[in-house]
PDB file of C-alpha atoms in Angstrom:
ATOM      1  CA  UNK A   1    -161.234 232.782  39.987  1.00 48.00           C
ATOM      2  CA  UNK A   2    -160.264 234.087  36.566  1.00 51.00           C
ATOM      3  CA  UNK A   3    -158.988 231.627  33.990  1.00 47.00           C
ATOM      4  CA  UNK A   4    -155.658 233.464  33.722  1.00 50.00           C
ATOM      5  CA  UNK A   5    -155.025 233.132  37.458  1.00 45.00           C
ATOM      6  CA  UNK A   6    -155.962 229.445  37.372  1.00 43.00           C
ATOM      7  CA  UNK A   7    -153.486 228.873  34.527  1.00 42.00           C
ATOM      8  CA  UNK A   8    -150.737 230.708  36.470  1.00 44.00           C
ATOM      9  CA  UNK A   9    -151.467 228.674  39.613  1.00 42.00           C
ATOM     10  CA  UNK A  10    -151.380 225.435  37.637  1.00 45.00           C
ATOM     11  CA  UNK A  11    -148.124 226.498  35.960  1.00 49.00           C
ATOM     12  CA  UNK A  12    -146.513 227.325  39.335  1.00 49.00           C
ATOM     13  CA  UNK A  13    -147.696 224.036  40.838  1.00 54.00           C
ATOM     14  CA  UNK A  14    -146.321 222.161  37.816  1.00 56.00           C
ATOM     15  CA  UNK A  15    -142.939 223.898  38.167  1.00 55.00           C
ATOM     16  CA  UNK A  16    -142.766 222.899  41.860  1.00 56.00           C
ATOM     17  CA  UNK A  17    -143.661 219.297  41.045  1.00 57.00           C
ATOM     18  CA  UNK A  18    -141.085 219.153  38.253  1.00 59.00           C
ATOM     19  CA  UNK A  19    -138.442 220.498  40.676  1.00 58.00           C
ATOM     20  CA  UNK A  20    -139.501 218.006  43.352  1.00 57.00           C
ATOM     21  CA  UNK A  21    -139.308 215.121  40.867  1.00 58.00           C
ATOM     22  CA  UNK A  22    -135.874 216.234  39.660  1.00 54.00           C
ATOM     23  CA  UNK A  23    -134.484 216.665  43.173  1.00 52.00           C
ATOM     24  CA  UNK A  24    -135.950 213.622  44.847  1.00 51.00           C
ATOM     25  CA  UNK A  25    -135.954 211.057  42.077  1.00 56.00           C
ATOM     26  CA  UNK A  26    -139.474 210.090  43.159  1.00 57.00           C
ATOM     27  CA  UNK A  27    -142.089 209.479  40.462  1.00 61.00           C
ATOM     28  CA  UNK A  28    -145.041 211.925  40.464  1.00 59.00           C
ATOM     29  CA  UNK A  29    -147.359 209.300  41.960  1.00 61.00           C
ATOM     30  CA  UNK A  30    -145.206 209.145  45.121  1.00 58.00           C
ATOM     31  CA  UNK A  31    -144.978 212.927  45.488  1.00 55.00           C
ATOM     32  CA  UNK A  32    -148.661 213.780  45.394  1.00 55.00           C
ATOM     33  CA  UNK A  33    -150.397 214.194  48.700  1.00 49.00           C
ATOM     34  CA  UNK A  34    -147.180 213.888  50.736  1.00 47.00           C
ATOM     35  CA  UNK A  35    -146.457 216.523  53.361  1.00 44.00           C
ATOM     36  CA  UNK A  36    -143.289 218.501  52.567  1.00 43.00           C
ATOM     37  CA  UNK A  37    -141.582 217.286  55.736  1.00 37.00           C
ATOM     38  CA  UNK A  38    -141.713 213.728  54.456  1.00 41.00           C
ATOM     39  CA  UNK A  39    -139.835 214.860  51.373  1.00 43.00           C
ATOM     40  CA  UNK A  40    -137.122 216.918  53.030  1.00 41.00           C
ATOM     41  CA  UNK A  41    -134.406 214.328  53.472  1.00 39.00           C
ATOM     42  CA  UNK A  42    -134.836 213.357  49.788  1.00 37.00           C
ATOM     43  CA  UNK A  43    -135.346 216.850  48.442  1.00 38.00           C
ATOM     44  CA  UNK A  44    -132.076 217.940  50.006  1.00 37.00           C
ATOM     45  CA  UNK A  45    -129.982 215.693  47.737  1.00 34.00           C
ATOM     46  CA  UNK A  46    -128.843 218.816  45.890  1.00 37.00           C
ATOM     47  CA  UNK A  47    -125.177 219.729  46.221  1.00 37.00           C
ATOM     48  CA  UNK A  48    -125.714 222.432  48.819  1.00 39.00           C
ATOM     49  CA  UNK A  49    -128.309 224.114  50.926  1.00 44.00           C
ATOM     50  CA  UNK A  50    -128.695 227.188  53.057  1.00 45.00           C
ATOM     51  CA  UNK A  51    -130.704 227.223  56.215  1.00 44.00           C
ATOM     52  CA  UNK A  52    -132.539 230.368  57.206  1.00 43.00           C
ATOM     53  CA  UNK A  53    -133.458 229.918  60.833  1.00 43.00           C
ATOM     54  CA  UNK A  54    -134.220 231.804  63.989  1.00 41.00           C
ATOM     55  CA  UNK A  55    -135.208 229.033  66.394  1.00 49.00           C
ATOM     56  CA  UNK A  56    -133.794 225.851  67.934  1.00 54.00           C
ATOM     57  CA  UNK A  57    -134.956 223.442  65.180  1.00 55.00           C
ATOM     58  CA  UNK A  58    -132.025 224.433  63.026  1.00 60.00           C
ATOM     59  CA  UNK A  59    -129.647 222.390  65.137  1.00 67.00           C
ATOM     60  CA  UNK A  60    -131.396 219.172  64.098  1.00 64.00           C
ATOM     61  CA  UNK A  61    -131.914 220.240  60.490  1.00 72.00           C
ATOM     62  CA  UNK A  62    -128.301 221.394  60.246  1.00 74.00           C
ATOM     63  CA  UNK A  63    -126.985 218.045  61.424  1.00 73.00           C
ATOM     64  CA  UNK A  64    -129.313 216.177  59.021  1.00 74.00           C
ATOM     65  CA  UNK A  65    -128.192 218.253  56.059  1.00 75.00           C
ATOM     66  CA  UNK A  66    -124.519 218.020  57.014  1.00 73.00           C
ATOM     67  CA  UNK A  67    -124.741 214.269  57.637  1.00 77.00           C
ATOM     68  CA  UNK A  68    -126.112 213.880  54.101  1.00 74.00           C
ATOM     69  CA  UNK A  69    -123.056 215.621  52.668  1.00 78.00           C
ATOM     70  CA  UNK A  70    -124.368 219.166  52.142  1.00 78.00           C
ATOM     71  CA  UNK A  71    -122.453 222.393  52.564  1.00 82.00           C
ATOM     72  CA  UNK A  72    -124.643 224.148  55.178  1.00 84.00           C
ATOM     73  CA  UNK A  73    -124.751 227.762  56.229  1.00 86.00           C
ATOM     74  CA  UNK A  74    -127.046 228.809  59.057  1.00 86.00           C
ATOM     75  CA  UNK A  75    -128.419 232.355  59.272  1.00 87.00           C
ATOM     76  CA  UNK A  76    -129.867 234.155  62.255  1.00 86.00           C
ATOM     77  CA  UNK A  77    -130.680 237.797  62.715  1.00 86.00           C
ATOM     78  CA  UNK A  78    -129.294 237.579  66.246  1.00 87.00           C
ATOM     79  CA  UNK A  79    -125.509 238.197  66.291  1.00 91.00           C
ATOM     80  CA  UNK A  80    -125.124 236.804  69.842  1.00 91.00           C
ATOM     81  CA  UNK A  81    -126.697 233.554  68.740  1.00 86.00           C
ATOM     82  CA  UNK A  82    -124.374 233.253  65.740  1.00 88.00           C
ATOM     83  CA  UNK A  83    -121.350 234.036  67.955  1.00 92.00           C
ATOM     84  CA  UNK A  84    -122.407 231.352  70.431  1.00 88.00           C
ATOM     85  CA  UNK A  85    -123.134 228.761  67.747  1.00 86.00           C
ATOM     86  CA  UNK A  86    -119.779 229.436  66.061  1.00 89.00           C
ATOM     87  CA  UNK A  87    -117.844 229.231  69.295  1.00 92.00           C
ATOM     88  CA  UNK A  88    -119.555 226.221  70.904  1.00 90.00           C
ATOM     89  CA  UNK A  89    -121.122 224.262  68.025  1.00 86.00           C
ATOM     90  CA  UNK A  90    -124.127 223.703  70.293  1.00 82.00           C
ATOM     91  CA  UNK A  91    -127.398 225.475  70.806  1.00 77.00           C
ATOM     92  CA  UNK A  92    -127.995 226.664  74.423  1.00 77.00           C
ATOM     93  CA  UNK A  93    -131.447 225.062  74.464  1.00 73.00           C
ATOM     94  CA  UNK A  94    -130.011 221.778  73.122  1.00 73.00           C
ATOM     95  CA  UNK A  95    -126.692 221.270  74.947  1.00 72.00           C
ATOM     96  CA  UNK A  96    -126.316 217.599  74.072  1.00 76.00           C
ATOM     97  CA  UNK A  97    -126.642 218.124  70.343  1.00 76.00           C
ATOM     98  CA  UNK A  98    -123.302 218.959  68.686  1.00 82.00           C
ATOM     99  CA  UNK A  99    -123.336 220.855  65.406  1.00 83.00           C
ATOM    100  CA  UNK A 100    -120.452 219.845  63.068  1.00 85.00           C
ATOM    101  CA  UNK A 101    -117.576 222.346  63.033  1.00 86.00           C
ATOM    102  CA  UNK A 102    -117.689 222.589  59.246  1.00 86.00           C
ATOM    103  CA  UNK A 103    -121.134 224.230  59.341  1.00 87.00           C
ATOM    104  CA  UNK A 104    -120.933 227.947  58.632  1.00 87.00           C
ATOM    105  CA  UNK A 105    -122.874 230.551  60.645  1.00 88.00           C
ATOM    106  CA  UNK A 106    -123.745 234.090  59.570  1.00 90.00           C
ATOM    107  CA  UNK A 107    -125.947 237.101  60.286  1.00 91.00           C
ATOM    108  CA  UNK A 108    -125.537 238.292  56.672  1.00 92.00           C
ATOM    109  CA  UNK A 109    -128.615 237.612  54.545  1.00 90.00           C
ATOM    110  CA  UNK A 110    -126.666 238.146  51.303  1.00 92.00           C
ATOM    111  CA  UNK A 111    -124.207 235.443  52.270  1.00 89.00           C
ATOM    112  CA  UNK A 112    -126.891 232.934  53.149  1.00 88.00           C
ATOM    113  CA  UNK A 113    -129.278 233.676  50.262  1.00 87.00           C
ATOM    114  CA  UNK A 114    -126.805 233.693  47.385  1.00 85.00           C
ATOM    115  CA  UNK A 115    -125.370 230.887  45.312  1.00 83.00           C
ATOM    116  CA  UNK A 116    -126.944 227.754  46.737  1.00 80.00           C
ATOM    117  CA  UNK A 117    -129.220 225.147  45.219  1.00 83.00           C
ATOM    118  CA  UNK A 118    -131.853 225.325  47.971  1.00 85.00           C
ATOM    119  CA  UNK A 119    -132.878 227.850  50.600  1.00 87.00           C
ATOM    120  CA  UNK A 120    -134.607 226.233  53.568  1.00 85.00           C
ATOM    121  CA  UNK A 121    -136.845 228.742  55.374  1.00 85.00           C
ATOM    122  CA  UNK A 122    -137.274 227.499  58.933  1.00 83.00           C
ATOM    123  CA  UNK A 123    -138.152 230.878  60.382  1.00 83.00           C
ATOM    124  CA  UNK A 124    -140.843 231.251  63.093  1.00 83.00           C
ATOM    125  CA  UNK A 125    -144.102 232.290  61.489  1.00 85.00           C
ATOM    126  CA  UNK A 126    -144.127 235.626  63.302  1.00 87.00           C
ATOM    127  CA  UNK A 127    -140.883 236.602  61.508  1.00 88.00           C
ATOM    128  CA  UNK A 128    -141.441 235.027  58.075  1.00 91.00           C
ATOM    129  CA  UNK A 129    -142.729 238.144  56.269  1.00 94.00           C
ATOM    130  CA  UNK A 130    -139.980 240.399  57.560  1.00 93.00           C
ATOM    131  CA  UNK A 131    -137.298 237.797  56.811  1.00 92.00           C
ATOM    132  CA  UNK A 132    -138.564 237.218  53.256  1.00 94.00           C
ATOM    133  CA  UNK A 133    -138.727 240.993  52.692  1.00 95.00           C
ATOM    134  CA  UNK A 134    -135.173 241.467  53.959  1.00 94.00           C
ATOM    135  CA  UNK A 135    -133.830 238.528  51.926  1.00 92.00           C
ATOM    136  CA  UNK A 136    -135.665 239.445  48.678  1.00 94.00           C
ATOM    137  CA  UNK A 137    -132.824 241.530  47.181  1.00 94.00           C
ATOM    138  CA  UNK A 138    -130.438 238.590  47.507  1.00 93.00           C
ATOM    139  CA  UNK A 139    -132.669 235.722  46.333  1.00 92.00           C
ATOM    140  CA  UNK A 140    -132.230 235.056  42.611  1.00 91.00           C
ATOM    141  CA  UNK A 141    -135.268 234.453  40.398  1.00 91.00           C
ATOM    142  CA  UNK A 142    -135.632 230.731  39.854  1.00 89.00           C
ATOM    143  CA  UNK A 143    -134.357 229.891  43.355  1.00 90.00           C
ATOM    144  CA  UNK A 144    -135.799 226.748  44.978  1.00 89.00           C
ATOM    145  CA  UNK A 145    -137.111 227.570  48.446  1.00 89.00           C
ATOM    146  CA  UNK A 146    -138.310 224.928  50.858  1.00 86.00           C
ATOM    147  CA  UNK A 147    -140.533 226.405  53.534  1.00 86.00           C
ATOM    148  CA  UNK A 148    -140.878 224.358  56.712  1.00 82.00           C
ATOM    149  CA  UNK A 149    -142.503 227.123  58.765  1.00 81.00           C
ATOM    150  CA  UNK A 150    -145.975 226.298  59.927  1.00 81.00           C
ATOM    151  CA  UNK A 151    -148.873 228.553  60.659  1.00 85.00           C
ATOM    152  CA  UNK A 152    -151.227 231.084  59.170  1.00 87.00           C
ATOM    153  CA  UNK A 153    -150.571 234.790  59.153  1.00 88.00           C
ATOM    154  CA  UNK A 154    -153.390 236.250  61.294  1.00 88.00           C
ATOM    155  CA  UNK A 155    -154.007 239.457  59.299  1.00 89.00           C
ATOM    156  CA  UNK A 156    -154.045 237.859  55.830  1.00 90.00           C
ATOM    157  CA  UNK A 157    -154.904 234.233  56.559  1.00 91.00           C
ATOM    158  CA  UNK A 158    -152.041 233.239  54.236  1.00 91.00           C
ATOM    159  CA  UNK A 159    -149.894 230.164  54.817  1.00 90.00           C
ATOM    160  CA  UNK A 160    -146.221 230.811  55.392  1.00 90.00           C
ATOM    161  CA  UNK A 161    -145.433 229.710  51.857  1.00 91.00           C
ATOM    162  CA  UNK A 162    -147.971 232.210  50.523  1.00 93.00           C
ATOM    163  CA  UNK A 163    -146.425 234.925  52.713  1.00 94.00           C
ATOM    164  CA  UNK A 164    -142.965 234.211  51.266  1.00 94.00           C
ATOM    165  CA  UNK A 165    -144.309 234.300  47.691  1.00 93.00           C
ATOM    166  CA  UNK A 166    -146.203 237.525  48.457  1.00 95.00           C
ATOM    167  CA  UNK A 167    -143.110 239.249  49.780  1.00 94.00           C
ATOM    168  CA  UNK A 168    -140.830 238.028  46.995  1.00 94.00           C
ATOM    169  CA  UNK A 169    -143.293 239.090  44.286  1.00 93.00           C
ATOM    170  CA  UNK A 170    -143.434 242.682  45.447  1.00 93.00           C
ATOM    171  CA  UNK A 171    -140.434 243.720  43.313  1.00 90.00           C
ATOM    172  CA  UNK A 172    -141.695 242.000  40.146  1.00 89.00           C
ATOM    173  CA  UNK A 173    -138.376 240.141  39.807  1.00 88.00           C
ATOM    174  CA  UNK A 174    -139.215 236.811  41.420  1.00 89.00           C
ATOM    175  CA  UNK A 175    -141.760 235.264  39.021  1.00 85.00           C
ATOM    176  CA  UNK A 176    -139.888 232.002  38.699  1.00 86.00           C
ATOM    177  CA  UNK A 177    -139.042 231.215  42.348  1.00 87.00           C
ATOM    178  CA  UNK A 178    -140.008 227.640  43.170  1.00 86.00           C
ATOM    179  CA  UNK A 179    -141.580 227.410  46.622  1.00 85.00           C
ATOM    180  CA  UNK A 180    -142.191 224.024  48.185  1.00 80.00           C
TER     181      UNK A 180
END
């Protein structure tokens, strides 16, 4: 690995750690070697968050974020799902779990990707590249993105976080996005 790339990787890692320290209030020693999921309830102390989701997990994550006082907007590429969620405040696969009525639902990527402190990518791994590509024009440089998708992209062997970074970097305008 070239020295320049090592320096860039170290710089990016330092930026993510600084953001995590600022958002969580944890000292560096408590952040190192912790899985991101252990940090999420603390990371999401920011004023607001957007949830980018296409599966059932968003119902739990939405309630957690809302319960902690966040303004939450849920995105799905499926209009019927958004219509159902808006009308019933429940997910069909999770009928006993009620989503608060103050949660917003949208199919519009620009609405969900603009003007919030944190974007939470909870998209199934099979759709992460396409979702990141579609959202790229609306994600500002410097945006904090928390990726909770798991898996490895079969063709590239990239993690989902690496796939998001790869897609966002294609326009040369997302050099300062902070991915956790």
